[in-house]
Coordinates of N, CA and C in Angstrom, one line a residue:
Chain A
G14 N -5.4 -4.9 -18.6 CA -4.4 -4.2 -17.9 C -3.9 -5.0 -16.7
E15 N -2.9 -4.5 -16.0 CA -2.4 -5.3 -14.9 C -3.4 -5.3 -13.8
S16 N -3.4 -6.4 -13.0 CA -4.4 -6.5 -11.9 C -3.8 -7.5 -10.9
V17 N -4.2 -7.2 -9.7 CA -3.9 -8.2 -8.6 C -5.2 -8.4 -7.9
G18 N -5.7 -9.6 -7.9 CA -7.0 -9.8 -7.3 C -7.1 -10.9 -6.3
L19 N -8.1 -10.9 -5.5 CA -8.3 -11.9 -4.5 C -9.5 -12.7 -4.8
H20 N -9.4 -14.0 -4.5 CA -10.5 -14.9 -4.7 C -11.7 -14.8 -3.8
L21 N -11.4 -14.5 -2.5 CA -12.4 -14.5 -1.5 C -12.4 -13.1 -0.8
P22 N -13.5 -12.4 -0.9 CA -13.5 -11.1 -0.3 C -13.6 -11.1 1.3
T23 N -14.2 -12.2 1.8 CA -14.4 -12.3 3.3 C -14.0 -13.7 3.7
L24 N -13.4 -13.7 5.0 CA -13.1 -15.0 5.6 C -13.3 -14.9 7.1
S25 N -14.1 -15.9 7.6 CA -14.4 -15.9 9.0 C -13.8 -17.2 9.5
V26 N -13.1 -17.1 10.6 CA -12.5 -18.3 11.2 C -12.6 -18.2 12.8
Q27 N -12.4 -19.3 13.4 CA -12.4 -19.4 14.9 C -11.0 -19.2 15.4
E28 N -10.9 -18.6 16.5 CA -9.6 -18.4 17.1 C -8.9 -19.7 17.2
G29 N -7.6 -19.7 16.9 CA -6.8 -21.0 16.9 C -6.7 -21.7 15.6
D30 N -7.7 -21.4 14.7 CA -7.7 -22.0 13.4 C -6.5 -21.4 12.5
N31 N -6.2 -22.1 11.5 CA -5.3 -21.6 10.5 C -6.1 -20.9 9.4
S32 N -5.6 -19.8 8.9 CA -6.3 -19.0 7.9 C -5.5 -19.0 6.6
I33 N -6.2 -19.1 5.5 CA -5.5 -19.0 4.2 C -6.2 -18.0 3.3
I34 N -5.4 -17.0 2.9 CA -5.9 -15.9 2.0 C -5.2 -16.0 0.7
N35 N -6.0 -16.0 -0.4 CA -5.5 -16.2 -1.7 C -5.5 -14.9 -2.5
C36 N -4.6 -14.9 -3.5 CA -4.4 -13.8 -4.4 C -3.9 -14.2 -5.7
A37 N -4.5 -13.6 -6.8 CA -4.0 -13.9 -8.2 C -3.4 -12.6 -8.7
Y38 N -2.4 -12.7 -9.5 CA -1.8 -11.5 -10.2 C -1.8 -11.8 -11.7
S39 N -1.7 -10.8 -12.5 CA -1.7 -10.9 -14.0 C -0.4 -10.6 -14.7
N40 N 0.4 -9.8 -14.0 CA 1.7 -9.3 -14.6 C 2.8 -10.4 -14.6
S41 N 3.1 -11.0 -15.7 CA 4.1 -12.1 -15.7 C 5.5 -11.6 -15.4
A42 N 5.7 -10.3 -15.5 CA 7.0 -9.7 -15.3 C 7.2 -9.4 -13.8
S43 N 6.2 -9.5 -13.0 CA 6.3 -9.2 -11.6 C 7.3 -10.1 -10.9
D44 N 8.1 -9.5 -10.1 CA 9.2 -10.3 -9.4 C 9.2 -10.1 -7.9
Y45 N 8.3 -9.3 -7.4 CA 8.3 -9.0 -6.0 C 6.9 -8.8 -5.5
F46 N 6.5 -9.4 -4.4 CA 5.2 -9.4 -3.9 C 5.2 -9.1 -2.4
I47 N 4.2 -8.4 -1.9 CA 4.1 -8.0 -0.5 C 2.7 -8.3 0.0
W48 N 2.6 -8.8 1.2 CA 1.3 -8.9 1.9 C 1.3 -7.8 2.9
Y49 N 0.1 -7.0 2.9 CA -0.1 -6.0 3.9 C -1.4 -6.3 4.7
K50 N -1.4 -5.9 6.0 CA -2.5 -6.0 6.9 C -3.0 -4.5 7.1
Q51 N -4.3 -4.3 7.0 CA -4.8 -3.0 7.3 C -5.9 -3.0 8.3
E52 N -5.7 -2.5 9.4 CA -6.8 -2.4 10.4 C -7.6 -1.1 10.2
S53 N -8.8 -1.1 10.7 CA -9.7 0.0 10.5 C -9.0 1.3 11.0
G54 N -9.0 2.3 10.1 CA -8.5 3.6 10.4 C -7.0 3.8 10.4
K55 N -6.3 2.7 9.9 CA -4.9 2.7 9.8 C -4.3 2.5 8.4
G56 N -3.1 2.8 8.2 CA -2.4 2.5 7.0 C -2.0 1.1 6.9
P57 N -1.8 0.6 5.7 CA -1.3 -0.8 5.5 C 0.0 -1.1 6.3
Q58 N 0.0 -2.2 6.9 CA 1.2 -2.6 7.7 C 1.8 -3.8 7.0
F59 N 3.1 -3.7 6.8 CA 3.9 -4.8 6.1 C 3.8 -6.1 7.0
I60 N 3.5 -7.2 6.3 CA 3.5 -8.5 7.0 C 4.7 -9.3 6.5
I61 N 4.8 -9.6 5.2 CA 5.8 -10.5 4.7 C 5.9 -10.2 3.2
D62 N 7.1 -10.5 2.7 CA 7.3 -10.3 1.2 C 7.9 -11.5 0.6
I63 N 7.9 -11.6 -0.7 CA 8.6 -12.8 -1.4 C 9.0 -12.3 -2.8
R64 N 10.1 -12.8 -3.2 CA 10.6 -12.5 -4.5 C 10.3 -13.7 -5.4
S65 N 10.4 -13.5 -6.7 CA 9.9 -14.5 -7.6 C 10.9 -15.7 -7.7
N66 N 12.1 -15.6 -7.1 CA 13.0 -16.7 -7.2 C 12.8 -17.6 -6.0
M67 N 11.7 -17.4 -5.2 CA 11.4 -18.2 -4.1 C 9.9 -18.8 -4.3
D68 N 9.7 -19.9 -3.7 CA 8.3 -20.5 -3.7 C 7.6 -20.3 -2.4
K69 N 8.4 -20.1 -1.4 CA 7.8 -20.1 0.0 C 8.7 -19.3 0.9
R70 N 8.1 -18.6 1.8 CA 8.8 -17.8 2.7 C 8.0 -17.8 4.0
Q71 N 8.7 -18.0 5.1 CA 8.0 -18.0 6.4 C 8.5 -16.9 7.3
G72 N 7.5 -16.4 8.1 CA 7.7 -15.4 9.1 C 7.2 -15.9 10.4
Q73 N 6.9 -15.0 11.3 CA 6.3 -15.4 12.6 C 4.8 -15.7 12.4
R74 N 4.4 -16.9 12.5 CA 3.0 -17.3 12.3 C 2.5 -17.2 10.9
V75 N 3.3 -16.6 10.0 CA 2.8 -16.4 8.6 C 3.7 -17.1 7.6
T76 N 3.1 -17.6 6.6 CA 3.8 -18.2 5.5 C 3.2 -17.7 4.2
V77 N 4.1 -17.3 3.2 CA 3.6 -16.9 1.9 C 4.1 -17.9 0.9
L78 N 3.2 -18.4 0.1 CA 3.5 -19.3 -1.0 C 3.3 -18.6 -2.4
L79 N 4.2 -18.8 -3.3 CA 4.1 -18.2 -4.6 C 4.2 -19.3 -5.6
N80 N 3.2 -19.3 -6.5 CA 3.1 -20.3 -7.6 C 3.1 -19.4 -8.9
K81 N 4.3 -19.4 -9.5 CA 4.5 -18.5 -10.7 C 3.8 -19.1 -11.9
T82 N 3.7 -20.4 -11.9 CA 3.0 -21.1 -13.1 C 1.6 -20.6 -13.3
V83 N 0.9 -20.5 -12.2 CA -0.5 -20.1 -12.3 C -0.7 -18.6 -11.8
K84 N 0.4 -18.0 -11.5 CA 0.4 -16.6 -11.0 C -0.6 -16.4 -9.8
H85 N -0.2 -17.1 -8.7 CA -1.0 -17.2 -7.6 C -0.2 -17.1 -6.3
L86 N -0.7 -16.3 -5.3 CA -0.1 -16.1 -4.0 C -1.0 -16.6 -3.0
S87 N -0.5 -17.0 -1.9 CA -1.4 -17.3 -0.7 C -0.6 -16.8 0.6
L88 N -1.4 -16.4 1.5 CA -0.9 -16.0 2.9 C -1.5 -17.0 3.8
Q89 N -0.7 -17.7 4.6 CA -1.2 -18.6 5.6 C -0.9 -18.0 7.0
I90 N -1.9 -17.9 7.8 CA -1.7 -17.5 9.2 C -2.0 -18.6 10.1
A91 N -1.0 -19.0 10.9 CA -1.2 -20.1 11.8 C -1.8 -19.6 13.1
A92 N -2.6 -20.5 13.8 CA -3.2 -20.2 15.1 C -3.7 -18.7 15.1
T93 N -4.7 -18.5 14.2 CA -5.2 -17.1 14.1 C -5.8 -16.6 15.4
Q94 N -5.5 -15.3 15.6 CA -5.9 -14.7 16.9 C -6.9 -13.5 16.6
P95 N -7.7 -13.1 17.5 CA -8.6 -12.0 17.3 C -7.9 -10.8 16.8
G96 N -6.7 -10.5 17.2 CA -5.9 -9.4 16.8 C -5.5 -9.5 15.3
D97 N -5.7 -10.6 14.7 CA -5.4 -10.8 13.3 C -6.6 -10.3 12.4
S98 N -7.7 -10.0 13.0 CA -8.9 -9.5 12.3 C -8.5 -8.1 11.6
A99 N -8.6 -8.1 10.3 CA -8.2 -6.9 9.5 C -8.5 -7.2 8.0
V100 N -8.2 -6.2 7.2 CA -8.3 -6.5 5.7 C -6.8 -6.8 5.3
Y101 N -6.7 -7.8 4.5 CA -5.4 -8.2 4.0 C -5.3 -8.0 2.5
F102 N -4.2 -7.4 2.1 CA -4.0 -7.1 0.7 C -2.7 -7.7 0.2
C103 N -2.7 -8.3 -1.0 CA -1.5 -8.6 -1.6 C -1.2 -7.5 -2.6
A104 N 0.1 -7.2 -2.8 CA 0.5 -6.1 -3.6 C 1.7 -6.6 -4.5
D105 N 1.6 -6.2 -5.8 CA 2.6 -6.5 -6.8 C 3.5 -5.4 -6.9
A106 N 4.8 -5.5 -6.6 CA 5.8 -4.4 -6.6 C 6.8 -4.5 -7.7
G107 N 6.7 -5.5 -8.5 CA 7.8 -5.7 -9.5 C 7.3 -5.4 -10.9
G108 N 8.3 -5.5 -11.8 CA 8.0 -5.4 -13.2 C 8.0 -4.0 -13.7
T109 N 8.3 -3.0 -12.9 CA 8.4 -1.6 -13.3 C 9.8 -1.1 -12.8
S110 N 10.1 0.0 -13.4 CA 11.4 0.6 -13.0 C 11.3 1.5 -11.8
Y111 N 10.1 1.6 -11.2 CA 10.0 2.3 -10.0 C 9.1 1.5 -9.1
G112 N 8.9 2.0 -7.8 CA 8.3 1.2 -6.8 C 6.8 1.2 -6.8
K113 N 6.1 1.3 -7.9 CA 4.6 1.3 -7.9 C 4.1 0.0 -7.4
L114 N 3.2 0.0 -6.4 CA 2.5 -1.1 -5.9 C 1.2 -1.2 -6.5
T115 N 0.8 -2.4 -7.0 CA -0.5 -2.7 -7.5 C -1.2 -3.6 -6.5
F116 N -2.3 -3.1 -5.9 CA -3.0 -3.8 -4.9 C -4.3 -4.4 -5.4
G117 N -4.7 -5.5 -4.8 CA -6.0 -6.1 -5.0 C -7.0 -5.4 -4.1
Q118 N -8.2 -5.9 -4.2 CA -9.3 -5.3 -3.4 C -9.2 -5.6 -1.9
G119 N -8.6 -6.7 -1.6 CA -8.5 -7.1 -0.2 C -9.4 -8.2 0.3
T120 N -9.0 -8.9 1.3 CA -9.9 -9.9 2.0 C -10.1 -9.5 3.4
I121 N -11.3 -9.5 3.8 CA -11.7 -9.1 5.2 C -11.6 -10.4 6.0
L122 N -10.7 -10.5 7.0 CA -10.5 -11.6 7.9 C -11.2 -11.3 9.2
T123 N -12.1 -12.1 9.6 CA -12.7 -11.9 10.9 C -12.4 -13.2 11.8
V124 N -11.9 -13.0 12.9 CA -11.5 -14.1 13.8 C -12.5 -14.0 15.0
H125 N -13.2 -15.1 15.2 CA -14.2 -15.2 16.3 C -13.5 -15.9 17.5
P126 N -13.7 -15.3 18.7 CA -13.1 -15.9 19.9 C -13.7 -17.2 20.3
Chain B
E25 N 5.2 0.7 14.7 CA 5.2 2.0 14.1 C 6.2 2.0 12.9
T26 N 5.8 2.7 11.8 CA 6.7 2.7 10.6 C 7.6 3.9 10.6
G27 N 7.3 4.9 11.4 CA 8.1 6.1 11.3 C 7.6 7.1 10.2
V28 N 6.6 6.7 9.5 CA 6.0 7.6 8.5 C 4.7 8.3 9.1
T29 N 4.7 9.6 9.1 CA 3.6 10.3 9.7 C 2.9 11.2 8.6
Q30 N 1.6 11.4 8.8 CA 0.9 12.2 7.9 C 0.0 13.2 8.6
S31 N -0.3 14.3 8.0 CA -1.2 15.3 8.5 C -1.9 16.1 7.4
P32 N -3.1 16.5 7.7 CA -3.9 16.2 8.9 C -4.4 14.8 8.9
T33 N -5.1 14.4 10.0 CA -5.7 13.1 10.1 C -7.0 13.0 9.2
H34 N -7.8 14.1 9.4 CA -9.0 14.2 8.7 C -9.2 15.6 8.1
L35 N -9.9 15.7 7.0 CA -10.0 17.0 6.3 C -11.4 17.0 5.5
I36 N -12.1 18.1 5.7 CA -13.3 18.3 4.9 C -13.2 19.5 4.0
K37 N -13.4 19.3 2.7 CA -13.4 20.4 1.7 C -14.6 20.4 0.9
T38 N -14.8 21.5 0.2 CA -16.0 21.5 -0.8 C -15.5 21.4 -2.2
R39 N -16.3 21.0 -3.1 CA -16.0 20.8 -4.5 C -15.4 22.1 -5.1
G40 N -14.3 22.0 -5.8 CA -13.7 23.1 -6.4 C -12.5 23.7 -5.6
Q41 N -12.5 23.3 -4.4 CA -11.4 23.8 -3.5 C -10.1 23.1 -3.8
Q42 N -9.0 23.6 -3.2 CA -7.7 23.0 -3.3 C -7.3 22.4 -1.9
V43 N -6.5 21.4 -1.9 CA -6.0 20.8 -0.7 C -4.6 20.4 -0.7
T44 N -3.9 20.5 0.4 CA -2.5 20.1 0.5 C -2.4 19.1 1.7
L45 N -1.9 17.9 1.4 CA -1.7 16.9 2.4 C -0.2 16.7 2.6
R46 N 0.2 16.4 3.8 CA 1.6 16.3 4.1 C 2.0 15.0 4.7
C47 N 3.3 14.6 4.4 CA 3.8 13.3 4.8 C 5.3 13.5 5.3
S48 N 5.7 12.9 6.3 CA 7.0 12.9 6.8 C 7.5 11.4 6.7
S49 N 8.5 11.2 5.8 CA 9.0 9.8 5.6 C 9.9 9.3 6.7
Q50 N 10.1 8.0 6.7 CA 11.0 7.4 7.7 C 12.4 7.9 7.4
S51 N 13.1 8.2 8.4 CA 14.5 8.7 8.3 C 15.3 7.8 7.4
G52 N 16.0 8.4 6.4 CA 16.9 7.6 5.5 C 16.2 7.2 4.3
H53 N 14.9 7.4 4.2 CA 14.1 7.0 3.0 C 14.1 8.1 2.0
N54 N 14.6 7.9 0.8 CA 14.7 8.9 -0.2 C 13.6 8.9 -1.2
T55 N 12.7 7.9 -1.1 CA 11.6 7.7 -2.1 C 10.3 7.7 -1.4
V56 N 9.4 8.5 -1.9 CA 8.0 8.6 -1.3 C 7.0 8.4 -2.4
S57 N 6.0 7.6 -2.1 CA 4.9 7.3 -3.0 C 3.6 7.7 -2.4
W58 N 2.6 8.2 -3.2 CA 1.3 8.5 -2.7 C 0.3 7.6 -3.3
Y59 N -0.7 7.2 -2.5 CA -1.8 6.4 -2.9 C -3.1 6.9 -2.5
Q60 N -4.1 6.6 -3.3 CA -5.5 7.0 -3.0 C -6.3 5.7 -2.7
Q61 N -6.9 5.6 -1.6 CA -7.7 4.4 -1.3 C -9.2 4.8 -1.1
A62 N -10.0 4.5 -2.0 CA -11.4 4.7 -1.9 C -12.0 3.6 -0.9
L63 N -13.1 3.9 -0.4 CA -13.8 3.0 0.6 C -14.0 1.6 0.0
G64 N -13.5 0.6 0.7 CA -13.7 -0.8 0.2 C -12.8 -1.2 -0.9
Q65 N -11.8 -0.4 -1.3 CA -10.9 -0.7 -2.4 C -9.5 -0.8 -1.9
G66 N -8.6 -1.4 -2.7 CA -7.2 -1.3 -2.4 C -6.6 0.0 -2.8
P67 N -5.5 0.4 -2.2 CA -4.9 1.6 -2.6 C -4.5 1.7 -4.1
Q68 N -4.6 2.9 -4.7 CA -4.3 3.1 -6.1 C -3.1 4.1 -6.1
F69 N -2.1 3.7 -6.9 CA -0.8 4.5 -7.0 C -1.1 5.8 -7.7
I70 N -0.7 6.9 -7.1 CA -0.8 8.2 -7.7 C 0.5 8.6 -8.4
F71 N 1.5 8.7 -7.6 CA 2.9 9.0 -8.1 C 3.9 8.7 -7.1
Q72 N 5.2 8.8 -7.6 CA 6.3 8.5 -6.7 C 7.4 9.7 -6.9
Y73 N 8.0 10.1 -5.8 CA 9.1 11.0 -5.9 C 10.4 10.4 -5.4
Y74 N 11.4 10.7 -6.1 CA 12.8 10.2 -5.8 C 13.7 11.3 -5.9
R75 N 14.4 11.6 -4.8 CA 15.4 12.8 -4.8 C 14.7 14.0 -5.4
E76 N 13.5 14.3 -4.9 CA 12.8 15.5 -5.1 C 12.2 15.7 -6.6
E77 N 12.2 14.6 -7.3 CA 11.7 14.6 -8.7 C 10.6 13.5 -8.8
E78 N 9.6 13.8 -9.6 CA 8.6 12.8 -9.8 C 9.2 11.8 -10.9
N79 N 9.1 10.5 -10.5 CA 9.7 9.5 -11.4 C 8.8 8.4 -11.7
G80 N 7.5 8.6 -11.6 CA 6.5 7.6 -11.9 C 5.1 8.1 -11.5
R81 N 4.1 7.9 -12.4 CA 2.8 8.4 -12.1 C 1.8 7.3 -12.5
G82 N 0.7 7.2 -11.8 CA -0.4 6.3 -12.1 C -1.4 7.1 -12.9
N83 N -2.6 6.5 -13.0 CA -3.6 7.1 -13.9 C -4.4 8.2 -13.2
F84 N -3.7 9.2 -12.9 CA -4.4 10.4 -12.2 C -4.1 11.6 -13.0
P85 N -5.1 12.6 -13.0 CA -4.9 13.8 -13.8 C -3.9 14.7 -13.3
P86 N -3.5 15.7 -14.0 CA -2.5 16.7 -13.6 C -2.9 17.5 -12.4
R87 N -4.2 17.6 -12.1 CA -4.5 18.4 -10.9 C -4.1 17.7 -9.6
F88 N -3.6 16.5 -9.7 CA -2.9 15.9 -8.6 C -1.4 16.1 -8.8
S89 N -0.8 16.8 -7.9 CA 0.7 17.1 -8.0 C 1.3 17.0 -6.7
G90 N 2.7 16.9 -6.7 CA 3.4 16.7 -5.4 C 4.7 17.4 -5.3
L91 N 5.2 17.4 -4.2 CA 6.6 17.9 -3.9 C 7.2 17.0 -2.9
Q92 N 8.6 16.9 -3.0 CA 9.4 16.2 -2.0 C 10.5 17.2 -1.6
F93 N 10.8 17.2 -0.3 CA 11.8 18.1 0.2 C 13.0 17.4 0.7
P94 N 14.1 18.1 0.8 CA 15.3 17.4 1.3 C 15.3 16.8 2.7
N95 N 14.3 17.2 3.5 CA 14.2 16.7 4.9 C 13.3 15.5 5.0
Y96 N 13.1 14.8 3.9 CA 12.3 13.6 3.8 C 10.8 13.9 3.9
S97 N 10.3 15.1 3.9 CA 8.9 15.4 3.9 C 8.4 15.6 2.5
S98 N 7.1 15.5 2.3 CA 6.6 15.6 1.0 C 5.1 16.1 1.1
E99 N 4.6 16.6 0.0 CA 3.2 17.1 -0.1 C 2.5 16.5 -1.3
L100 N 1.2 16.3 -1.1 CA 0.3 16.0 -2.2 C -0.7 17.1 -2.3
N101 N -0.8 17.7 -3.5 CA -1.7 18.8 -3.7 C -2.7 18.3 -4.7
V102 N -4.0 18.7 -4.4 CA -5.1 18.3 -5.3 C -5.9 19.6 -5.6
N103 N -5.9 20.0 -6.8 CA -6.7 21.2 -7.2 C -8.1 20.8 -7.7
A104 N -9.0 21.8 -7.7 CA -10.3 21.7 -8.3 C -10.9 20.4 -7.8
L105 N -11.1 20.2 -6.5 CA -11.6 19.0 -5.9 C -12.9 18.6 -6.5
E106 N -13.0 17.3 -6.7 CA -14.3 16.7 -7.1 C -14.8 15.7 -6.0
L107 N -16.1 15.4 -6.1 CA -16.7 14.5 -5.0 C -16.0 13.2 -5.0
D108 N -15.6 12.7 -6.2 CA -14.9 11.4 -6.2 C -13.5 11.4 -5.6
D109 N -13.0 12.6 -5.3 CA -11.7 12.6 -4.6 C -11.7 12.2 -3.2
S110 N -12.9 12.1 -2.6 CA -13.1 11.7 -1.3 C -12.5 10.3 -1.1
A111 N -11.5 10.2 -0.2 CA -10.8 8.9 0.0 C -9.8 9.0 1.1
L112 N -9.1 7.9 1.4 CA -8.0 7.9 2.3 C -6.8 8.1 1.5
Y113 N -5.9 9.1 1.8 CA -4.7 9.3 1.0 C -3.5 8.8 1.9
L114 N -2.8 7.9 1.3 CA -1.7 7.3 2.0 C -0.3 7.7 1.4
C115 N 0.7 7.9 2.2 CA 2.0 8.0 1.6 C 2.8 6.8 2.1
A116 N 3.8 6.4 1.4 CA 4.7 5.3 1.7 C 6.1 5.7 1.3
S117 N 7.0 5.3 2.2 CA 8.4 5.6 1.9 C 9.3 4.4 1.8
R118 N 10.4 4.5 1.2 CA 11.4 3.4 1.1 C 12.7 4.0 0.7
A119 N 13.8 3.3 0.9 CA 15.1 3.7 0.5 C 15.5 3.1 -0.8
A120 N 15.8 3.8 -1.8 CA 16.1 3.3 -3.2 C 17.5 3.8 -3.6
G121 N 18.2 2.9 -4.4 CA 19.4 3.3 -5.0 C 20.6 3.6 -4.1
T122 N 20.5 3.1 -2.9 CA 21.6 3.3 -2.0 C 22.0 2.0 -1.4
I123 N 23.0 2.0 -0.6 CA 23.4 0.7 0.1 C 22.3 0.3 1.1
F124 N 21.4 1.2 1.4 CA 20.4 0.9 2.4 C 19.1 0.6 1.6
R125 N 19.2 0.3 0.3 CA 18.1 0.0 -0.5 C 17.1 -1.0 0.1
T126 N 15.9 -0.7 0.1 CA 14.8 -1.6 0.4 C 13.7 -1.5 -0.6
D127 N 13.1 -2.5 -1.0 CA 12.0 -2.5 -1.8 C 10.7 -2.3 -1.0
T128 N 10.8 -2.7 0.2 CA 9.6 -2.6 1.1 C 9.2 -1.2 1.3
Q129 N 7.9 -0.9 1.0 CA 7.3 0.4 1.3 C 6.6 0.4 2.6
Y130 N 6.9 1.4 3.4 CA 6.2 1.5 4.7 C 5.2 2.7 4.7
F131 N 4.0 2.4 5.1 CA 2.9 3.3 4.9 C 2.7 4.2 6.2
G132 N 2.2 5.4 6.0 CA 1.7 6.2 7.1 C 0.3 5.8 7.4
P133 N -0.3 6.5 8.4 CA -1.7 6.2 8.8 C -2.7 6.8 7.8
G134 N -2.3 7.7 7.0 CA -3.3 8.2 6.0 C -4.0 9.5 6.4
T135 N -4.5 10.2 5.5 CA -5.4 11.4 5.7 C -6.7 11.1 5.0
R136 N -7.8 11.2 5.9 CA -9.1 11.0 5.3 C -9.7 12.3 4.8
L137 N -9.8 12.4 3.5 CA -10.4 13.6 2.8 C -11.8 13.4 2.4
T138 N -12.6 14.3 2.8 CA -14.1 14.2 2.4 C -14.3 15.5 1.6
V139 N -14.9 15.3 0.4 CA -15.2 16.4 -0.4 C -16.8 16.5 -0.5
L140 N -17.3 17.7 -0.1 CA -18.8 17.9 -0.1 C -19.2 18.7 -1.2

């Protein structure tokens, strides 16, 4: 069945380091992907999205890379801060006639001061 | 803040009972989706409502049902609660099929349901 999964369930970095969170998806028809950040006790918060006609998209301190050949996404966070500590999910929003999001399990990012 | 609100924040029920969870979508968003998030897992799609009609459902039994109202609010109803229904229930809204169309779904804070 369809799945979106993450290679690393946990990631610990020092403040100021760059962080990279990876994600694999299985649905070849997917054409839209979103990264969400979820802090404890809160709902997922939109970070950045990318469509399948792009390989890279940049936001404020974040970059998403899409490799359609190997069905892989990554989220890069520059100069990681303690406030970035959270669970990060990639979600597959494409390939269906409605807006169903398929989430992976998530990566726990911990940033040490 | 996303403009999506949910109530109540927390809820405790016993097995076999029924529960109604509420969501108020962001203004202008005509599409609402509901998700179930078990502890340590990613959210799982339950169903989506567009213009007050269900137009997509995930792998959830019929005892999970919903309603969407013209004022952008919606409800998730769960009958005959089971222990495994304990989870965080999230709603997400977006604008579809209009000039304000957005594919991005914005989530509310969730309702934590505990079934004893």
